[in-house]
Amino acid sequence: MPVDSSPLFDTLAICGVGLLGGSLARACRARGIVRRTVGIGRDPARLVAACRAGVIDEAVQSPEELRGVDLLVVCTPVDRIVDDVARWLPHLPDGATITDVGSTKASICAGIDDLPQIARRFIGSHPLAGSDLQGWEHSSPDLFVDRLCVLTPTAATDPARLAKLAQFWTAVGMRTLELSPADHDRHLARTSHLPHAVAAALALALRAGDEPFVASGFRDTTRIAGGDAGLWTPIFLQNAAAVLEAIDEFRQQLDDLQEAIEDGDTEFLNQLLEQARSRRVGLAKDRRTVQ
Amino acid sequence: MPVDSSPLFDTLAICGVGLLGGSLARACRARGIVRRTVGIGRDPARLVAACRAGVIDEAVQSPEELRGVDLLVVCTPVDRIVDDVARWLPHLPDGATITDVGSTKASICAGIDDLPQIARRFIGSHPLAGSDLQGWEHSSPDLFVDRLCVLTPTAATDPARLAKLAQFWTAVGMRTLELSPADHDRHLARTSHLPHAVAAALALALRAGDEPFVASGFRDTTRIAGGDAGLWTPIFLQNAAAVLEAIDEFRQQLDDLQEAIEDGDTEFLNQLLEQARSRRVGLAKDRRTVQ
């Protein structure tokens, strides 16, 4: 945060006031990062309720109502982000920066690069924070604390805007890292999209009558499968190539485990499980208490 | 617990004072379920430390030292349970009951059925409680509260012993359910053993450089892969047939998801993810706060 504690941006507009957008608005307000937050959304009743709940300061539904926005963060599902950027950006002052919070980056950044008048002002962001819960009702001003935010500048990116955007994510409590959109998508395919596919397949493999025998192991392993299908379908489709590659790599590991079990090969099975244990335990500890 | 609050058993012996055995000893002490707890183990230093920490009252290493045990609970890895039962049971009074806490039941119960003098006095138990942590240092007297304990009586089981054993698990806070060993193993293959294999394969699919992009989704989905390989290897091997069947069912679900992604079939993918979401959310809520 700036040493003089004046707001980093005057007006923040958030397009899509759900769990992430609502949490971002609250984080900025709680930390004095912006002076004013404007919520943009399709459902007037939900926006007004978010205003009344103190999540945002103002609700806006048509581009003409937008005034003096310095930073627009698009928090809609990944298949709507490019359209939302294109729709709202012409109504922002020239100096305004636009970013998003989408879990895929290559498809979105390519879509934006096709809009030359926009590309200079847009920088992709992916704050690695979230929940399987939906809606601003579950938002938290501390959702981003101690999490990583990946920024994906392209050849078109203005360095000054990039530096200020990194400062913004740092101010809500995040570490930041720059990656190419393609590298982002390959890492996230393995660390986020693959686990979601696997958790969904596990939940689907449950048979009638199994429920009483579900304990904390199954609950943890499938928790993310409780996420919104409408958000995840376009994530898988936008990152299809990297996700399919990650599924292949996962299948090879499962093949090994299966073979060891079929062959009754105690030594090989123990070795695989020990490798997996060591990888899991070796992950740096979460820097904050799990929610 | 008995209305007169006198102990249900006088002396409880626990063979294998780790996370489960230690938690059981502490649960019984905290609730006055037994008068005395004796710990049996292979490592004298660990047993003495458990005594000093107040987890057990007494440490025993050779069968001759055992005195007046009413209930023996064998808490060793599943591939040692039959041997431990056979070793310690001859040194127990005729009236003593023996049970275990193993995650597989068919192989153990079949092993015990081959020992006719023992079968009448043994009843398999599987308390669905645990942790990826190991050792009595992580034990908790409330580990079993609001969890399910499956009891697997066989043709040889004495009904009076079964009733008293169910009373014992209820006294530490559990619900109980009777199942055949084979039915137990089929359900647990899907709800516990399959998730462990999948979590291990996910952890193994991680590549160098992915770690910074690991967030709570990956952590939750792979948490159980941090469990002790030495405990899990014999679980998979003892329940191999049911586990392999569960892996096959899981693969079919993953095939569907993969096909939908390959084909860019938004509708089918959304339908699968929505089914998974609804299954996951539909699971009765955990009756207690997740640890």
Coordinates of C-alpha atoms in Angstrom, one line a residue:
Chain A
M1 CA 0.0 0.0 0.0
P2 CA 1.3 3.5 -0.7
V3 CA 3.2 5.0 2.3
D4 CA 1.0 8.1 2.3
S5 CA -2.0 5.8 2.5
S6 CA -3.9 7.7 -0.2
P7 CA -6.0 5.4 -2.4
L8 CA -4.0 3.6 -5.2
F9 CA -7.0 4.1 -7.5
D10 CA -9.9 6.5 -7.2
T11 CA -12.7 4.4 -8.6
L12 CA -12.7 0.6 -9.0
A13 CA -15.3 -0.9 -11.2
I14 CA -16.1 -4.6 -10.8
C15 CA -18.0 -6.4 -13.5
G16 CA -19.6 -9.5 -12.0
V17 CA -20.1 -9.1 -8.2
G18 CA -19.9 -12.7 -7.1
L19 CA -17.6 -14.4 -4.6
L20 CA -14.4 -13.1 -6.2
G21 CA -15.7 -9.7 -7.3
G22 CA -17.4 -9.1 -3.9
S23 CA -14.3 -10.2 -2.0
L24 CA -12.2 -7.8 -4.1
A25 CA -14.5 -4.9 -3.5
R26 CA -14.5 -5.6 0.2
A27 CA -10.7 -6.1 0.3
C28 CA -10.2 -2.7 -1.4
R29 CA -12.6 -0.9 0.9
A30 CA -11.2 -2.5 4.1
R31 CA -7.6 -1.5 3.1
G32 CA -8.4 2.0 1.7
I33 CA -7.0 0.9 -1.7
V34 CA -9.7 2.7 -3.7
R35 CA -11.9 5.6 -2.9
R36 CA -15.1 4.2 -4.5
T37 CA -16.2 0.8 -5.8
V38 CA -18.8 0.5 -8.6
G39 CA -20.5 -2.9 -9.2
I40 CA -21.6 -3.8 -12.7
G41 CA -23.9 -6.7 -13.1
R42 CA -26.9 -8.2 -15.0
D43 CA -29.2 -8.7 -12.1
P44 CA -30.3 -5.3 -10.7
A45 CA -31.8 -6.8 -7.5
R46 CA -28.6 -8.6 -6.7
L47 CA -26.5 -5.5 -7.3
V48 CA -28.8 -3.3 -5.1
A49 CA -28.6 -6.0 -2.4
A50 CA -24.8 -5.9 -2.6
C51 CA -24.9 -2.1 -2.3
R52 CA -27.1 -2.4 0.8
A53 CA -24.8 -5.0 2.3
G54 CA -21.9 -2.6 1.9
V55 CA -20.0 -4.8 -0.5
I56 CA -20.0 -2.1 -3.2
D57 CA -20.7 1.7 -3.1
E58 CA -22.7 2.0 -6.3
A59 CA -24.5 -0.3 -8.9
V60 CA -24.3 0.3 -12.6
Q61 CA -26.1 -1.6 -15.4
S62 CA -25.5 0.4 -18.6
P63 CA -22.1 1.7 -19.9
E64 CA -23.4 5.3 -20.0
E65 CA -23.7 5.4 -16.2
L66 CA -20.0 4.7 -15.7
R67 CA -18.0 7.7 -14.5
G68 CA -14.3 8.2 -13.8
V69 CA -13.2 4.6 -13.5
D70 CA -9.5 4.0 -13.1
L71 CA -9.5 0.2 -12.8
L72 CA -12.0 -2.2 -14.2
V73 CA -11.8 -5.8 -13.0
V74 CA -13.9 -8.3 -15.0
C75 CA -15.0 -11.1 -12.7
T76 CA -17.4 -12.9 -15.0
P77 CA -17.1 -16.6 -16.2
V78 CA -14.2 -17.1 -18.6
D79 CA -16.3 -17.4 -21.7
R80 CA -17.8 -13.9 -21.1
I81 CA -14.7 -12.0 -20.2
V82 CA -13.6 -10.9 -23.7
D83 CA -17.1 -9.7 -24.5
D84 CA -17.4 -7.8 -21.2
V85 CA -14.1 -6.1 -21.7
A86 CA -15.1 -5.1 -25.2
R87 CA -18.4 -3.8 -24.0
W88 CA -17.3 -1.7 -21.1
L89 CA -13.9 -0.5 -22.1
P90 CA -15.0 2.2 -24.6
H91 CA -16.8 3.9 -21.8
L92 CA -13.8 4.2 -19.6
P93 CA -11.3 7.1 -19.5
D94 CA -8.2 6.6 -21.6
G95 CA -6.0 6.2 -18.5
A96 CA -8.1 3.3 -17.1
T97 CA -6.6 -0.1 -16.8
I98 CA -8.6 -3.3 -17.4
T99 CA -7.9 -6.7 -15.9
D100 CA -9.8 -9.9 -15.2
V101 CA -9.7 -12.8 -12.7
G102 CA -10.2 -15.7 -15.1
S103 CA -8.7 -19.2 -14.5
T104 CA -7.6 -19.4 -18.1
K105 CA -5.4 -16.9 -19.8
A106 CA -4.3 -17.9 -23.3
S107 CA -7.8 -17.9 -24.8
I108 CA -8.8 -14.6 -23.1
C109 CA -5.5 -12.8 -23.9
A110 CA -5.7 -13.9 -27.6
G111 CA -9.3 -12.7 -27.7
I112 CA -8.2 -9.3 -26.4
D113 CA -5.1 -9.1 -28.7
D114 CA -7.6 -9.2 -31.6
L115 CA -8.9 -5.9 -30.3
P116 CA -5.9 -3.6 -30.8
Q117 CA -7.4 -0.5 -29.3
I118 CA -8.0 -2.5 -26.1
A119 CA -4.9 -4.7 -25.9
R120 CA -2.6 -1.9 -24.6
R121 CA -4.9 -1.2 -21.7
F122 CA -5.7 -4.8 -20.7
I123 CA -3.5 -7.1 -18.6
G124 CA -4.7 -10.6 -17.6
S125 CA -4.7 -11.5 -13.9
H126 CA -5.4 -14.7 -12.2
P127 CA -5.6 -14.4 -8.4
L128 CA -5.4 -18.0 -7.1
A129 CA -8.1 -17.6 -4.5
G130 CA -11.6 -18.9 -4.4
S131 CA -14.1 -21.2 -2.9
D132 CA -16.7 -23.8 -4.0
L133 CA -19.3 -21.4 -2.6
Q134 CA -20.9 -18.8 -4.9
G135 CA -22.2 -15.3 -4.6
W136 CA -21.0 -12.1 -2.8
E137 CA -22.8 -13.4 0.3
H138 CA -19.8 -15.7 0.8
S139 CA -17.3 -13.0 0.0
S140 CA -14.4 -12.1 2.4
P141 CA -12.1 -9.1 2.4
D142 CA -9.3 -11.5 3.3
L143 CA -9.9 -14.0 0.5
F144 CA -6.7 -12.9 -1.3
V145 CA -4.3 -12.7 1.6
D146 CA -1.1 -14.7 1.2
R147 CA -2.3 -16.2 -2.1
L148 CA -0.5 -15.9 -5.5
C149 CA -1.7 -13.7 -8.3
V150 CA -0.4 -14.5 -11.8
L151 CA -0.1 -11.6 -14.2
T152 CA 0.1 -12.4 -17.9
P153 CA 1.5 -9.4 -19.8
T154 CA 1.8 -9.7 -23.6
A155 CA 3.9 -7.8 -26.2
A156 CA 1.1 -5.1 -26.2
T157 CA 1.3 -4.5 -22.4
D158 CA 2.2 -1.0 -21.1
P159 CA 4.9 -1.5 -18.4
A160 CA 3.6 1.4 -16.2
R161 CA 0.1 -0.1 -16.1
L162 CA 1.6 -3.5 -15.3
A163 CA 3.6 -2.2 -12.4
K164 CA 0.6 -0.4 -10.9
L165 CA -1.6 -3.5 -11.4
A166 CA 0.9 -5.6 -9.5
Q167 CA 0.9 -3.0 -6.8
F168 CA -2.9 -3.3 -6.6
W169 CA -2.8 -7.1 -6.1
T170 CA 0.0 -6.7 -3.6
A171 CA -2.2 -4.2 -1.7
V172 CA -5.0 -6.8 -1.3
G173 CA -2.4 -9.2 0.3
M174 CA -1.2 -11.2 -2.7
R175 CA 2.2 -12.3 -4.0
T176 CA 2.5 -11.6 -7.8
L177 CA 4.3 -13.5 -10.5
E178 CA 4.5 -12.8 -14.3
L179 CA 4.0 -15.6 -16.8
S180 CA 3.1 -16.0 -20.4
P181 CA -0.6 -16.9 -20.9
A182 CA 0.4 -20.3 -22.3
D183 CA 2.7 -21.1 -19.4
H184 CA 0.0 -20.1 -16.9
D185 CA -2.5 -22.4 -18.6
R186 CA -0.1 -25.4 -18.6
H187 CA 0.7 -25.1 -14.9
L188 CA -3.0 -24.5 -13.9
A189 CA -4.1 -27.4 -16.0
R190 CA -2.2 -29.7 -13.6
T191 CA -2.7 -27.8 -10.3
S192 CA -6.3 -26.7 -10.7
H193 CA -8.2 -28.0 -13.8
L194 CA -7.1 -31.6 -13.6
P195 CA -8.0 -31.9 -9.9
H196 CA -11.4 -30.5 -10.7
A197 CA -12.0 -33.1 -13.4
V198 CA -10.7 -35.9 -11.1
A199 CA -12.9 -34.7 -8.2
A200 CA -15.9 -34.7 -10.5
A201 CA -15.2 -38.2 -11.8
L202 CA -14.8 -39.4 -8.2
A203 CA -18.2 -37.9 -7.2
L204 CA -19.8 -39.5 -10.3
A205 CA -18.3 -42.9 -9.5
L206 CA -20.2 -43.0 -6.2
R207 CA -23.0 -45.6 -6.2
A208 CA -26.4 -45.6 -4.5
G209 CA -25.9 -46.8 -1.0
D210 CA -22.3 -45.6 -0.6
E211 CA -23.2 -42.3 1.1
P212 CA -23.1 -43.6 4.7
F213 CA -19.5 -44.7 4.2
V214 CA -18.3 -41.3 3.0
A215 CA -15.8 -39.8 5.5
S216 CA -13.5 -36.9 5.5
G217 CA -11.1 -38.4 2.9
F218 CA -13.8 -38.6 0.2
R219 CA -15.2 -35.2 1.3
D220 CA -11.8 -33.5 0.9
T221 CA -10.9 -35.2 -2.3
T222 CA -14.2 -34.2 -3.9
R223 CA -14.8 -30.8 -2.3
I224 CA -14.1 -28.8 -5.5
A225 CA -16.5 -30.9 -7.5
G226 CA -19.2 -28.8 -5.6
G227 CA -18.2 -25.8 -7.7
D228 CA -20.5 -24.1 -10.2
A229 CA -20.7 -26.2 -13.5
G230 CA -21.4 -23.0 -15.4
L231 CA -18.1 -21.6 -14.4
W232 CA -16.1 -24.8 -14.9
T233 CA -17.4 -25.9 -18.3
P234 CA -15.8 -22.9 -20.2
I235 CA -12.6 -23.2 -18.2
F236 CA -12.1 -26.8 -19.4
L237 CA -13.1 -25.9 -23.0
Q238 CA -10.8 -22.8 -23.2
N239 CA -7.9 -24.8 -21.8
A240 CA -8.7 -28.0 -23.5
A241 CA -5.3 -28.9 -24.9
A242 CA -3.4 -28.5 -21.7
V243 CA -6.2 -30.1 -19.7
L244 CA -6.2 -33.2 -22.0
E245 CA -2.4 -33.4 -21.6
A246 CA -2.7 -33.3 -17.8
I247 CA -5.4 -36.0 -17.8
D248 CA -3.1 -38.2 -19.9
E249 CA -0.3 -37.7 -17.4
F250 CA -2.6 -38.5 -14.5
R251 CA -3.8 -41.7 -16.3
Q252 CA -0.2 -42.9 -16.6
Q253 CA 0.3 -42.5 -12.9
L254 CA -3.0 -44.3 -12.2
D255 CA -2.0 -47.1 -14.6
D256 CA 1.2 -47.6 -12.5
L257 CA -0.8 -47.8 -9.3
Q258 CA -3.4 -50.2 -10.9
E259 CA -0.6 -52.4 -12.3
A260 CA 1.0 -52.7 -8.9
I261 CA -2.3 -53.6 -7.3
E262 CA -3.1 -56.2 -10.0
D263 CA 0.3 -57.8 -9.7
G264 CA 0.2 -57.7 -5.9
D265 CA 3.6 -56.0 -6.1
T266 CA 4.1 -54.7 -2.6
E267 CA 7.4 -53.1 -3.2
F268 CA 6.4 -51.2 -6.3
L269 CA 3.1 -50.1 -4.8
N270 CA 4.8 -48.9 -1.6
Q271 CA 7.3 -47.0 -3.6
L272 CA 4.6 -45.2 -5.6
L273 CA 2.6 -44.3 -2.5
E274 CA 5.7 -43.2 -0.7
Q275 CA 6.6 -40.9 -3.7
A276 CA 3.1 -39.5 -3.7
R277 CA 3.3 -38.9 0.1
S278 CA 6.6 -37.2 -0.1
R279 CA 5.4 -35.0 -3.0
R280 CA 2.3 -34.0 -1.1
V281 CA 4.0 -33.4 2.2
G282 CA 6.8 -31.6 0.4
L283 CA 4.5 -28.9 -0.9
A284 CA 5.2 -25.7 1.0
K285 CA 2.7 -25.4 3.8
D286 CA -0.3 -23.2 3.1
R287 CA 0.6 -19.8 4.4
R288 CA -2.7 -19.3 6.0
T289 CA -5.2 -21.4 7.8
V290 CA -7.4 -23.4 5.4
Q291 CA -10.8 -22.0 5.3
Chain B
M1 CA -22.7 -45.3 28.3
P2 CA -24.3 -47.3 31.2
V3 CA -26.8 -45.3 33.2
D4 CA -24.9 -46.0 36.4
S5 CA -21.8 -44.7 34.8
S6 CA -19.7 -47.6 35.9
P7 CA -17.1 -48.6 33.3
L8 CA -18.3 -50.7 30.4
F9 CA -15.1 -52.7 30.5
D10 CA -12.6 -53.0 33.3
T11 CA -9.4 -53.3 31.2
L12 CA -8.9 -52.2 27.6
A13 CA -5.8 -53.4 25.8
I14 CA -4.8 -51.5 22.7
C15 CA -2.3 -53.2 20.4
G16 CA -0.7 -50.5 18.3
V17 CA -0.8 -47.1 20.1
G18 CA -0.7 -44.8 17.1
L19 CA -3.2 -42.2 16.0
L20 CA -6.2 -44.4 16.2
G21 CA -5.1 -46.5 19.2
G22 CA -4.0 -43.4 21.1
S23 CA -7.2 -41.6 20.3
L24 CA -9.3 -44.6 21.4
A25 CA -7.4 -44.9 24.7
R26 CA -7.9 -41.2 25.4
A27 CA -11.6 -41.3 24.4
C28 CA -12.2 -44.2 26.8
R29 CA -10.4 -42.5 29.6
A30 CA -12.1 -39.1 29.1
R31 CA -15.5 -40.8 29.1
G32 CA -15.0 -43.3 31.9
I33 CA -15.7 -46.2 29.5
V34 CA -13.0 -48.4 30.9
R35 CA -11.2 -48.4 34.3
R36 CA -7.7 -49.1 32.9
T37 CA -6.0 -49.0 29.5
V38 CA -3.0 -51.1 28.6
G39 CA -0.9 -50.3 25.5
I40 CA 0.8 -53.1 23.6
G41 CA 3.6 -52.1 21.1
R42 CA 6.9 -53.0 19.6
D43 CA 8.7 -49.9 20.5
P44 CA 9.3 -49.7 24.3
A45 CA 10.4 -46.0 24.2
R46 CA 7.3 -44.9 22.3
L47 CA 5.1 -46.9 24.7
V48 CA 6.7 -45.4 27.8
A49 CA 6.3 -41.9 26.3
A50 CA 2.6 -42.6 25.6
C51 CA 2.3 -43.7 29.3
R52 CA 4.0 -40.5 30.5
A53 CA 1.8 -38.4 28.2
G54 CA -1.2 -39.9 29.9
V55 CA -2.5 -41.6 26.7
I56 CA -2.4 -45.1 28.3
D57 CA -2.1 -46.3 31.9
E58 CA 0.3 -49.1 31.3
A59 CA 2.7 -50.5 28.7
V60 CA 3.1 -54.2 27.9
Q61 CA 5.4 -55.9 25.4
S62 CA 5.2 -59.6 26.1
P63 CA 1.9 -61.6 26.3
E64 CA 2.8 -63.0 29.8
E65 CA 2.5 -59.5 31.2
L66 CA -1.1 -59.1 30.2
R67 CA -3.6 -59.3 33.1
G68 CA -7.4 -59.3 33.2
V69 CA -8.1 -57.8 29.8
D70 CA -11.8 -57.5 28.8
L71 CA -11.5 -56.0 25.4
L72 CA -8.5 -56.0 23.1
V73 CA -8.6 -53.6 20.1
V74 CA -5.9 -54.3 17.5
C75 CA -4.9 -51.1 15.8
T76 CA -1.9 -52.3 13.8
P77 CA -1.7 -52.1 9.9
V78 CA -4.1 -54.4 8.2
D79 CA -1.5 -56.9 7.1
R80 CA -0.5 -57.5 10.8
I81 CA -3.9 -57.7 12.4
V82 CA -4.6 -61.5 12.0
D83 CA -1.1 -62.3 13.4
D84 CA -1.5 -59.9 16.3
V85 CA -4.9 -61.3 17.2
A86 CA -3.5 -64.9 17.0
R87 CA -0.5 -63.9 19.2
W88 CA -2.3 -62.0 22.0
L89 CA -5.6 -63.8 22.2
P90 CA -4.3 -67.0 23.9
H91 CA -3.2 -64.7 26.8
L92 CA -6.6 -63.2 27.4
P93 CA -9.3 -64.5 29.7
D94 CA -12.1 -66.6 28.0
G95 CA -14.6 -63.8 28.4
A96 CA -12.5 -61.2 26.6
T97 CA -13.6 -59.8 23.2
I98 CA -11.2 -58.9 20.4
T99 CA -11.8 -56.4 17.7
D100 CA -9.7 -54.3 15.3
V101 CA -9.9 -51.0 13.5
G102 CA -8.7 -52.1 10.0
S103 CA -9.9 -50.4 6.8
T104 CA -10.4 -53.8 5.1
K105 CA -12.6 -56.5 6.5
A106 CA -13.0 -59.5 4.2
S107 CA -9.3 -60.6 4.2
I108 CA -9.0 -60.1 8.0
C109 CA -12.2 -61.8 8.9
A110 CA -11.4 -64.8 6.6
G111 CA -8.0 -65.0 8.3
I112 CA -9.6 -65.1 11.7
D113 CA -12.3 -67.6 10.6
D114 CA -9.4 -70.0 9.9
L115 CA -8.6 -69.9 13.6
P116 CA -11.8 -71.6 15.1
Q117 CA -10.8 -71.1 18.7
I118 CA -10.6 -67.4 18.0
A119 CA -13.4 -66.7 15.6
R120 CA -16.2 -66.8 18.3
R121 CA -14.4 -64.1 20.3
F122 CA -13.4 -61.8 17.4
I123 CA -15.6 -59.2 15.7
G124 CA -14.3 -56.9 13.0
S125 CA -14.7 -53.2 13.4
H126 CA -13.9 -50.3 11.2
P127 CA -14.3 -46.9 12.8
L128 CA -14.4 -44.4 9.9
A129 CA -12.2 -41.9 11.6
G130 CA -8.6 -40.9 11.0
S131 CA -6.2 -38.4 9.8
D132 CA -3.2 -38.2 7.4
L133 CA -1.1 -37.5 10.5
Q134 CA 0.5 -40.4 12.4
G135 CA 1.3 -41.3 16.0
W136 CA -0.4 -40.9 19.3
E137 CA 1.0 -37.3 19.5
H138 CA -1.8 -36.3 17.1
S139 CA -4.4 -38.4 18.9
S140 CA -7.6 -36.8 20.1
P141 CA -10.3 -38.1 22.6
D142 CA -12.9 -36.8 20.2
L143 CA -11.6 -38.4 17.0
F144 CA -14.6 -40.8 16.9
V145 CA -17.4 -38.4 17.7
D146 CA -20.3 -38.4 15.2
R147 CA -18.5 -40.8 12.9
L148 CA -19.7 -44.2 11.7
C149 CA -18.3 -47.5 12.9
V150 CA -19.0 -50.5 10.7
L151 CA -19.2 -53.9 12.5
T152 CA -18.7 -57.0 10.5
P153 CA -20.1 -60.0 12.4
T154 CA -19.8 -63.4 10.7
A155 CA -21.6 -66.8 11.3
A156 CA -19.2 -67.4 14.2
T157 CA -20.1 -64.2 16.1
D158 CA -21.5 -64.4 19.6
P159 CA -24.5 -62.0 19.7
A160 CA -23.9 -60.9 23.3
R161 CA -20.3 -59.9 22.5
L162 CA -21.5 -58.1 19.3
A163 CA -24.1 -56.1 21.4
K164 CA -21.5 -55.1 24.0
L165 CA -19.0 -54.1 21.3
A166 CA -21.6 -51.9 19.6
Q167 CA -22.2 -50.3 23.0
F168 CA -18.5 -49.6 23.3
W169 CA -18.3 -47.8 20.0
T170 CA -21.4 -45.8 20.8
A171 CA -19.9 -44.8 24.1
V172 CA -16.9 -43.2 22.3
G173 CA -19.4 -41.2 20.2
M174 CA -20.0 -43.2 17.1
R175 CA -23.0 -44.5 15.1
T176 CA -22.7 -48.2 14.4
L177 CA -23.9 -50.3 11.4
E178 CA -23.5 -54.0 10.7
L179 CA -22.4 -55.2 7.3
S180 CA -20.9 -58.4 5.8
P181 CA -17.1 -58.0 5.4
A182 CA -17.5 -58.2 1.6
D183 CA -20.1 -55.5 1.5
H184 CA -18.0 -53.3 3.8
D185 CA -15.0 -53.7 1.4
R186 CA -17.0 -52.9 -1.7
H187 CA -18.4 -49.6 -0.3
L188 CA -15.1 -48.6 1.2
A189 CA -13.3 -49.3 -2.1
R190 CA -15.3 -46.5 -3.6
T191 CA -15.5 -44.1 -0.7
S192 CA -12.0 -44.5 0.8
H193 CA -9.5 -46.6 -1.2
L194 CA -10.3 -45.2 -4.7
P195 CA -10.0 -41.6 -3.5
H196 CA -6.6 -42.5 -2.0
A197 CA -5.3 -44.0 -5.2
V198 CA -6.6 -41.0 -7.2
A199 CA -5.1 -38.5 -4.7
A200 CA -1.8 -40.3 -5.0
A201 CA -1.9 -40.3 -8.9
L202 CA -2.7 -36.5 -8.8
A203 CA 0.3 -35.8 -6.5
L204 CA 2.5 -37.9 -8.8
A205 CA 1.2 -36.0 -11.9
L206 CA 2.6 -32.7 -10.6
R207 CA 5.7 -31.6 -12.5
A208 CA 8.7 -29.6 -11.3
G209 CA 7.8 -25.9 -11.3
D210 CA 4.1 -26.5 -10.6
E211 CA 4.4 -26.0 -6.9
P212 CA 3.8 -22.2 -6.8
F213 CA 0.5 -22.7 -8.6
V214 CA -0.9 -25.2 -6.0
A215 CA -3.8 -23.6 -4.2
S216 CA -6.5 -24.9 -1.8
G217 CA -8.2 -27.0 -4.5
F218 CA -5.1 -29.2 -5.2
R219 CA -4.3 -29.3 -1.5
D220 CA -7.7 -30.6 -0.5
T221 CA -7.9 -33.1 -3.4
T222 CA -4.5 -34.6 -2.5
R223 CA -4.5 -34.3 1.3
I224 CA -5.0 -38.0 1.9
A225 CA -2.0 -38.8 -0.4
G226 CA 0.0 -37.6 2.6
G227 CA -1.0 -40.7 4.5
D228 CA 1.5 -43.4 5.5
A229 CA 2.5 -45.6 2.5
G230 CA 3.1 -48.5 4.9
L231 CA -0.5 -48.4 6.1
W232 CA -2.0 -48.0 2.6
T233 CA 0.0 -50.6 0.6
P234 CA -1.6 -53.6 2.4
I235 CA -5.1 -51.9 2.3
F236 CA -4.9 -51.8 -1.5
L237 CA -3.6 -55.3 -1.7
Q238 CA -6.1 -56.9 0.7
N239 CA -9.0 -55.2 -1.1
A240 CA -7.5 -55.5 -4.6
A241 CA -10.6 -56.9 -6.4
A242 CA -13.0 -54.2 -5.1
V243 CA -10.4 -51.4 -5.6
L244 CA -9.7 -52.4 -9.2
E245 CA -13.4 -52.5 -9.9
A246 CA -13.7 -49.0 -8.4
I247 CA -10.8 -47.7 -10.4
D248 CA -12.5 -49.0 -13.6
E249 CA -15.8 -47.2 -12.7
F250 CA -13.8 -44.0 -12.0
R251 CA -12.0 -44.4 -15.4
Q252 CA -15.4 -44.6 -17.2
Q253 CA -16.5 -41.3 -15.6
L254 CA -13.1 -39.7 -16.5
D255 CA -13.5 -41.0 -20.1
D256 CA -16.9 -39.2 -20.4
L257 CA -15.4 -35.9 -19.1
Q258 CA -12.4 -36.3 -21.4
E259 CA -14.6 -37.0 -24.4
A260 CA -16.8 -34.0 -23.7
I261 CA -13.6 -31.8 -23.5
E262 CA -12.1 -33.3 -26.7
D263 CA -15.4 -32.8 -28.6
G264 CA -15.9 -29.3 -27.2
D265 CA -19.3 -30.5 -26.2
T266 CA -20.5 -27.7 -23.9
E267 CA -23.8 -29.3 -23.2
F268 CA -22.5 -32.8 -22.3
L269 CA -19.7 -31.4 -20.2
N270 CA -21.9 -29.0 -18.3
Q271 CA -24.3 -31.9 -17.7
L272 CA -21.6 -34.1 -16.3
L273 CA -20.2 -31.3 -14.0
E274 CA -23.6 -30.5 -12.9
Q275 CA -24.3 -34.1 -12.0
A276 CA -21.0 -34.3 -10.1
R277 CA -21.8 -31.0 -8.3
S278 CA -25.2 -32.2 -7.3
R279 CA -23.9 -35.6 -6.0
R280 CA -21.2 -33.8 -4.0
V281 CA -23.5 -31.2 -2.5
G282 CA -26.1 -33.8 -1.9
L283 CA -23.9 -35.7 0.5
A284 CA -25.3 -35.2 4.0
K285 CA -23.3 -32.5 5.7
D286 CA -20.5 -33.7 7.9
R287 CA -22.0 -33.9 11.4
R288 CA -19.0 -32.1 12.9
T289 CA -16.6 -29.4 11.9
V290 CA -14.0 -30.6 9.5
Q291 CA -10.7 -31.0 11.3

